[in-house]
Each structure stands twice: as structure tokens, then as C-alpha cells.
PDB file of C-alpha atoms in Angstrom:
ATOM      1  CA  UNK A  26      88.767 118.593  81.018  1.00  0.00           C
ATOM      2  CA  UNK A  27      87.669 115.253  79.538  1.00  0.00           C
ATOM      3  CA  UNK A  28      84.017 114.410  79.188  1.00  0.00           C
ATOM      4  CA  UNK A  29      82.693 111.377  81.038  1.00  0.00           C
ATOM      5  CA  UNK A  30      81.691 109.701  77.781  1.00  0.00           C
ATOM      6  CA  UNK A  31      85.273 109.731  76.446  1.00  0.00           C
ATOM      7  CA  UNK A  32      86.783 107.817  79.390  1.00  0.00           C
ATOM      8  CA  UNK A  33      87.295 104.095  78.742  1.00  0.00           C
ATOM      9  CA  UNK A  34      87.082 101.813  81.751  1.00  0.00           C
ATOM     10  CA  UNK A  35      88.724  98.357  81.741  1.00  0.00           C
ATOM     11  CA  UNK A  36      86.484  95.312  81.664  1.00  0.00           C
ATOM     12  CA  UNK A  37      85.793  93.658  85.007  1.00  0.00           C
ATOM     13  CA  UNK A  38      86.855  90.012  85.215  1.00  0.00           C
ATOM     14  CA  UNK A  39      84.661  87.750  87.333  1.00  0.00           C
ATOM     15  CA  UNK A  40      86.674  85.372  89.518  1.00  0.00           C
ATOM     16  CA  UNK A  41      85.414  82.602  91.756  1.00  0.00           C
ATOM     17  CA  UNK A  42      85.273  83.215  95.493  1.00  0.00           C
ATOM     18  CA  UNK A  43      87.594  80.270  96.095  1.00  0.00           C
ATOM     19  CA  UNK A  44      90.255  81.786  93.822  1.00  0.00           C
ATOM     20  CA  UNK A  45      89.956  85.173  95.542  1.00  0.00           C
ATOM     21  CA  UNK A  46      90.147  83.516  98.982  1.00  0.00           C
ATOM     22  CA  UNK A  47      93.246  81.475  98.036  1.00  0.00           C
ATOM     23  CA  UNK A  48      94.912  84.599  96.659  1.00  0.00           C
ATOM     24  CA  UNK A  49      94.242  86.423  99.941  1.00  0.00           C
ATOM     25  CA  UNK A  50      95.687  83.558 102.001  1.00  0.00           C
ATOM     26  CA  UNK A  51      98.798  83.464  99.796  1.00  0.00           C
ATOM     27  CA  UNK A  52      99.333  87.216 100.083  1.00  0.00           C
ATOM     28  CA  UNK A  53      98.960  87.110 103.881  1.00  0.00           C
ATOM     29  CA  UNK A  54     101.254  84.095 104.217  1.00  0.00           C
ATOM     30  CA  UNK A  55     104.003  85.897 102.305  1.00  0.00           C
ATOM     31  CA  UNK A  56     103.571  89.168 104.198  1.00  0.00           C
ATOM     32  CA  UNK A  57     106.514  89.644 106.590  1.00  0.00           C
ATOM     33  CA  UNK A  58     104.385  91.731 108.964  1.00  0.00           C
ATOM     34  CA  UNK A  59     102.093  88.734 109.457  1.00  0.00           C
ATOM     35  CA  UNK A  60     105.013  86.522 110.454  1.00  0.00           C
ATOM     36  CA  UNK A  61     106.279  89.131 112.910  1.00  0.00           C
ATOM     37  CA  UNK A  62     102.795  89.438 114.392  1.00  0.00           C
ATOM     38  CA  UNK A  63     102.565  85.700 115.086  1.00  0.00           C
ATOM     39  CA  UNK A  64     106.124  85.552 116.440  1.00  0.00           C
ATOM     40  CA  UNK A  65     105.306  88.389 118.838  1.00  0.00           C
ATOM     41  CA  UNK A  66     101.842  87.175 119.833  1.00  0.00           C
ATOM     42  CA  UNK A  67     102.016  83.420 120.380  1.00  0.00           C
ATOM     43  CA  UNK A  68     105.101  82.858 122.594  1.00  0.00           C
ATOM     44  CA  UNK A  69     103.327  84.426 125.554  1.00  0.00           C
ATOM     45  CA  UNK A  70     100.678  81.682 125.456  1.00  0.00           C
ATOM     46  CA  UNK A  71     103.052  78.711 125.425  1.00  0.00           C
ATOM     47  CA  UNK A  72     104.821  77.287 128.437  1.00  0.00           C
ATOM     48  CA  UNK A  73     108.046  75.604 127.374  1.00  0.00           C
ATOM     49  CA  UNK A  74     108.191  73.659 130.650  1.00  0.00           C
ATOM     50  CA  UNK A  75     104.648  72.341 130.287  1.00  0.00           C
ATOM     51  CA  UNK A  76     105.475  69.429 127.984  1.00  0.00           C
ATOM     52  CA  UNK A  77     103.588  68.400 124.881  1.00  0.00           C
ATOM     53  CA  UNK A  78     100.331  70.032 123.878  1.00  0.00           C
ATOM     54  CA  UNK A  79      97.612  67.435 123.262  1.00  0.00           C
ATOM     55  CA  UNK A  80      94.825  68.385 120.912  1.00  0.00           C
TER      56      UNK A  80
END
């Protein structure tokens, strides 16, 4: 069994919150389960006969 003092841990790299946030958005956007979720969720809220949606 190895002693705790002989274990080398990698250095922690500090990243900006903006970079971490952008990485999370990119990962979610490329996740196929996310696309399937939106395709399953949103059609029930739209009426195709209702015309244009004005924001």
C-alpha cells in the first residue's frame, strides 16, 4: 500500500468563469440528448395554425 506522501497530484489550472461557462454551453449544444429533449418538449407549445409569433 502506498503512503500518502508518495502520491503526486497534478497541478490545478485556474480558468476564468467565462471560459468554463462557454465550455459548458458548447458541450451541451453538441450533446445529442439535449437536441432530442428540445425536439420532444417544444412542439407541444406551438400551434402551427396560429400564424407568426411576435416577440
